[in-house]
């Protein structure tokens, strides 16, 4: 379903709607989970030392040699610190969205991209991603997004943008395989490099950059279970 809302300006006209994940909530959850994990490690170490043979029994004995309450305090504190580091990483990678009557700003990894209202034809969610399409159905942006879908839809429609519940071009995508015909020159090489990046856990940024290079060639890319699918925009 596509929503296209046109309305008269109200008292909030011109004021952007900003959506971002709660930093305090992320920190609280990660620190709490880390503290619980630390306590579970302490309990696991206590159980391992009672066994005749077990993996990591040496480190477990070393851990159990720390007297209480120092052991519990240390384990919980170490887990909480680990959780805090995870929270900082999650916040760094999280997406914030600012929607106003004149433009949309997407900020992630300390980098902001601004799109003028007349550039954007459609916004929609694609799984856990937010997608913005241009006037010729080219992809302006595709970002991982854990923001509330209903709030996103309301933000875009309240400022007069067109919002869809799903990708209207989904049926146009074809799976990429090496040597796929019909692609611009150089696209197959980029897809091949990106395929390697998708299958390496630490190459997410490389895959992101290669998506951008494919977009420059006019190729729209979406991923599904590390498989790449593509389509070409409809040029007007």
Short mmCIF file of C-alpha atoms in Angstrom, two decimals:
data_model
loop_
_atom_site.label_atom_id
_atom_site.label_comp_id
_atom_site.label_asym_id
_atom_site.label_seq_id
_atom_site.Cartn_x
_atom_site.Cartn_y
_atom_site.Cartn_z
CA UNK A 1 0.00 0.00 0.00
CA UNK A 2 1.28 3.42 -0.93
CA UNK A 3 0.41 6.50 1.08
CA UNK A 4 0.57 9.95 -0.55
CA UNK A 5 -0.48 12.66 1.88
CA UNK A 6 -1.01 16.27 0.82
CA UNK A 7 -2.18 18.69 3.48
CA UNK A 8 -2.21 22.33 4.37
CA UNK A 9 0.69 23.61 6.50
CA UNK A 10 0.03 23.62 10.23
CA UNK A 11 1.80 25.11 13.25
CA UNK A 12 4.55 22.52 12.96
CA UNK A 13 5.32 23.31 9.31
CA UNK A 14 9.02 23.69 8.71
CA UNK A 15 10.01 21.86 11.89
CA UNK A 16 11.81 18.59 11.12
CA UNK A 17 10.79 15.29 12.66
CA UNK A 18 13.88 13.54 14.01
CA UNK A 19 13.88 9.82 14.70
CA UNK A 20 16.79 8.06 16.40
CA UNK A 21 17.28 5.10 18.68
CA UNK A 22 17.37 5.86 22.39
CA UNK A 23 21.01 5.97 23.49
CA UNK A 24 20.07 5.35 27.12
CA UNK A 25 17.97 2.30 26.21
CA UNK A 26 20.73 0.76 24.09
CA UNK A 27 23.35 1.38 26.78
CA UNK A 28 21.10 0.01 29.53
CA UNK A 29 20.27 -3.17 27.60
CA UNK A 30 23.86 -3.85 26.52
CA UNK A 31 25.35 -3.14 29.95
CA UNK A 32 22.67 -5.26 31.65
CA UNK A 33 23.19 -8.17 29.26
CA UNK A 34 26.95 -7.85 29.69
CA UNK A 35 26.66 -7.99 33.48
CA UNK A 36 24.47 -11.09 33.26
CA UNK A 37 26.97 -12.67 30.86
CA UNK A 38 29.79 -11.96 33.31
CA UNK A 39 27.91 -13.69 36.11
CA UNK A 40 27.17 -16.67 33.84
CA UNK A 41 30.88 -16.97 33.03
CA UNK A 42 31.64 -17.02 36.78
CA UNK A 43 29.06 -19.76 37.34
CA UNK A 44 30.37 -21.73 34.37
CA UNK A 45 33.92 -21.53 35.70
CA UNK A 46 32.73 -22.86 39.07
CA UNK A 47 31.05 -25.80 37.34
CA UNK A 48 34.03 -26.59 35.07
CA UNK A 49 36.46 -27.00 37.97
CA UNK A 50 34.25 -29.77 39.42
CA UNK A 51 34.62 -31.92 36.28
CA UNK A 52 37.36 -34.52 35.82
CA UNK A 53 38.11 -33.11 32.36
CA UNK A 54 36.70 -30.09 30.58
CA UNK A 55 37.87 -27.55 28.00
CA UNK A 56 39.32 -24.35 29.47
CA UNK A 57 39.60 -26.01 32.88
CA UNK A 58 42.93 -24.26 33.49
CA UNK A 59 41.55 -20.74 32.99
CA UNK A 60 38.47 -21.73 35.01
CA UNK A 61 40.68 -22.78 37.96
CA UNK A 62 42.58 -19.51 37.70
CA UNK A 63 39.32 -17.58 37.75
CA UNK A 64 37.99 -19.58 40.69
CA UNK A 65 41.17 -18.82 42.65
CA UNK A 66 40.03 -15.21 43.04
CA UNK A 67 38.35 -14.85 46.46
CA UNK A 68 34.79 -13.64 46.85
CA UNK A 69 33.27 -11.10 46.62
CA UNK A 70 36.07 -9.96 44.32
CA UNK A 71 35.35 -12.70 41.78
CA UNK A 72 31.67 -11.82 41.41
CA UNK A 73 32.31 -8.07 41.35
CA UNK A 74 35.09 -8.49 38.79
CA UNK A 75 33.10 -10.82 36.53
CA UNK A 76 30.00 -8.62 36.55
CA UNK A 77 32.07 -5.46 36.04
CA UNK A 78 34.00 -6.98 33.14
CA UNK A 79 30.76 -8.10 31.52
CA UNK A 80 29.20 -4.66 32.01
CA UNK A 81 32.27 -2.99 30.44
CA UNK A 82 32.07 -5.33 27.46
CA UNK A 83 28.38 -4.47 27.13
CA UNK A 84 29.22 -0.76 27.20
CA UNK A 85 31.69 -1.21 24.34
CA UNK A 86 29.06 -3.10 22.35
CA UNK A 87 26.57 -0.29 23.03
CA UNK A 88 28.99 2.34 21.70
CA UNK A 89 29.45 0.28 18.54
CA UNK A 90 25.69 -0.14 18.11
CA UNK A 91 25.09 3.59 18.54
CA UNK A 92 27.84 4.39 16.05
CA UNK A 93 26.19 2.14 13.45
CA UNK A 94 22.60 3.14 14.18
CA UNK A 95 20.61 5.29 11.76
CA UNK A 96 18.99 8.60 12.63
CA UNK A 97 16.48 10.18 10.26
CA UNK A 98 15.49 13.85 10.05
CA UNK A 99 12.44 14.57 7.88
CA UNK A 100 11.34 18.11 7.07
CA UNK A 101 9.10 19.68 4.43
CA UNK A 102 12.14 20.54 2.31
CA UNK A 103 14.62 17.68 2.76
CA UNK A 104 15.54 14.38 4.43
CA UNK A 105 18.82 13.81 6.27
CA UNK A 106 20.14 10.31 7.00
CA UNK A 107 22.98 10.05 9.52
CA UNK A 108 24.98 6.88 10.22
CA UNK A 109 28.60 6.27 11.24
CA UNK A 110 29.11 10.01 11.84
CA UNK A 111 28.26 10.71 8.19
CA UNK A 112 25.15 12.62 7.06
CA UNK A 113 23.56 12.62 3.64
CA UNK A 114 20.91 15.16 2.68
CA UNK A 115 18.26 14.66 0.00
CA UNK A 116 16.09 17.50 -1.27
CA UNK A 117 12.36 16.92 -1.31
CA UNK A 118 12.17 17.13 -5.12
CA UNK A 119 14.75 14.33 -5.40
CA UNK A 120 12.64 11.81 -3.48
CA UNK A 121 9.82 10.01 -5.25
CA UNK A 122 9.21 7.30 -2.66
CA UNK A 123 10.33 6.01 0.74
CA UNK A 124 9.67 2.49 2.03
CA UNK A 125 11.02 -0.26 4.33
CA UNK A 126 12.71 -3.31 2.85
CA UNK A 127 13.10 -5.77 5.69
CA UNK A 128 15.35 -4.05 8.24
CA UNK A 129 16.36 -1.31 5.80
CA UNK A 130 15.04 2.13 4.89
CA UNK A 131 15.08 2.88 1.16
CA UNK A 132 14.68 6.19 -0.69
CA UNK A 133 13.97 6.16 -4.43
CA UNK A 134 14.53 8.99 -6.88
CA UNK A 135 12.33 10.27 -9.68
CA UNK A 136 13.42 7.56 -12.14
CA UNK A 137 13.13 4.78 -9.52
CA UNK A 138 16.89 4.90 -8.95
CA UNK A 139 18.00 4.15 -5.41
CA UNK A 140 19.13 7.25 -3.52
CA UNK A 141 19.78 5.49 -0.22
CA UNK A 142 19.47 2.09 1.45
CA UNK A 143 20.40 2.01 5.12
CA UNK A 144 20.06 -0.57 7.89
CA UNK A 145 17.28 0.69 10.13
CA UNK A 146 15.89 -0.52 13.46
CA UNK A 147 13.59 2.47 13.91
CA UNK A 148 9.88 1.94 14.49
CA UNK A 149 8.15 1.44 11.13
CA UNK A 150 4.94 3.20 12.09
CA UNK A 151 6.84 6.27 13.33
CA UNK A 152 8.88 6.36 10.13
CA UNK A 153 5.77 6.17 7.98
CA UNK A 154 4.12 8.94 9.99
CA UNK A 155 7.20 11.18 9.76
CA UNK A 156 7.37 10.94 5.97
CA UNK A 157 3.65 11.24 5.29
CA UNK A 158 3.15 14.13 7.73
CA UNK A 159 5.74 16.10 5.78
CA UNK A 160 4.08 15.29 2.46
CA UNK A 161 6.35 12.53 1.11
CA UNK A 162 5.06 9.38 -0.55
CA UNK A 163 5.47 6.27 1.60
CA UNK A 164 4.98 2.63 0.59
CA UNK A 165 4.70 -0.39 2.86
CA UNK A 166 6.99 -2.43 0.59
CA UNK A 167 9.19 -2.09 -2.47
CA UNK A 168 6.93 -1.63 -5.52
CA UNK A 169 9.81 -2.75 -7.77
CA UNK A 170 10.58 -5.97 -5.92
CA UNK A 171 9.44 -8.20 -8.81
CA UNK A 172 11.90 -6.48 -11.15
CA UNK A 173 14.97 -7.75 -9.31
CA UNK A 174 17.01 -10.58 -10.83
CA UNK A 175 19.61 -12.65 -9.04
CA UNK A 176 23.20 -11.89 -9.97
CA UNK A 177 25.44 -14.72 -11.13
CA UNK A 178 28.92 -14.35 -12.65
CA UNK A 179 28.73 -13.16 -16.24
CA UNK A 180 25.13 -11.93 -15.98
CA UNK A 181 24.18 -10.29 -19.32
CA UNK A 182 22.45 -6.92 -19.58
CA UNK A 183 24.57 -5.13 -16.98
CA UNK A 184 26.64 -1.99 -17.67
CA UNK A 185 30.32 -2.45 -18.41
CA UNK A 186 32.29 -3.09 -15.22
CA UNK A 187 29.24 -4.06 -13.16
CA UNK A 188 30.02 -7.79 -13.15
CA UNK A 189 33.49 -7.14 -11.72
CA UNK A 190 31.98 -4.99 -8.96
CA UNK A 191 29.39 -7.67 -8.18
CA UNK A 192 32.14 -10.30 -7.98
CA UNK A 193 34.17 -8.17 -5.55
CA UNK A 194 31.06 -7.44 -3.53
CA UNK A 195 30.16 -11.14 -3.38
CA UNK A 196 33.51 -11.79 -1.68
CA UNK A 197 32.93 -8.89 0.72
CA UNK A 198 29.48 -10.16 1.69
CA UNK A 199 30.96 -13.52 2.64
CA UNK A 200 33.64 -11.98 4.86
CA UNK A 201 32.35 -10.95 8.27
CA UNK A 202 34.61 -7.88 8.55
CA UNK A 203 33.98 -6.45 5.07
CA UNK A 204 30.55 -4.85 5.56
CA UNK A 205 31.92 -1.38 4.81
CA UNK A 206 33.55 -2.67 1.63
CA UNK A 207 30.23 -4.16 0.49
CA UNK A 208 28.57 -0.81 1.23
CA UNK A 209 31.12 1.09 -0.86
CA UNK A 210 30.77 -1.35 -3.76
CA UNK A 211 27.00 -0.87 -3.66
CA UNK A 212 27.68 2.83 -4.14
CA UNK A 213 29.94 2.11 -7.12
CA UNK A 214 27.19 -0.01 -8.70
CA UNK A 215 24.69 2.79 -8.09
CA UNK A 216 26.96 5.14 -10.07
CA UNK A 217 26.57 2.72 -12.99
CA UNK A 218 22.80 2.90 -12.57
CA UNK A 219 22.41 -0.54 -10.97
CA UNK A 220 20.07 -0.96 -7.98
CA UNK A 221 21.18 -3.74 -5.61
CA UNK A 222 19.46 -5.57 -2.80
CA UNK A 223 20.78 -8.45 -0.69
CA UNK A 224 19.01 -11.52 0.60
CA UNK A 225 20.92 -14.11 2.65
CA UNK A 226 24.23 -12.94 1.12
CA UNK A 227 22.79 -13.34 -2.37
CA UNK A 228 22.78 -10.27 -4.61
CA UNK A 229 19.81 -9.16 -6.70
CA UNK A 230 19.73 -6.28 -9.17
CA UNK A 231 17.51 -4.18 -11.38
CA UNK A 232 17.96 -1.20 -13.68
CA UNK A 233 16.00 2.03 -13.04
CA UNK A 234 13.33 3.16 -15.48
CA UNK A 235 14.80 6.21 -17.13
CA UNK A 236 12.24 8.89 -18.03
#
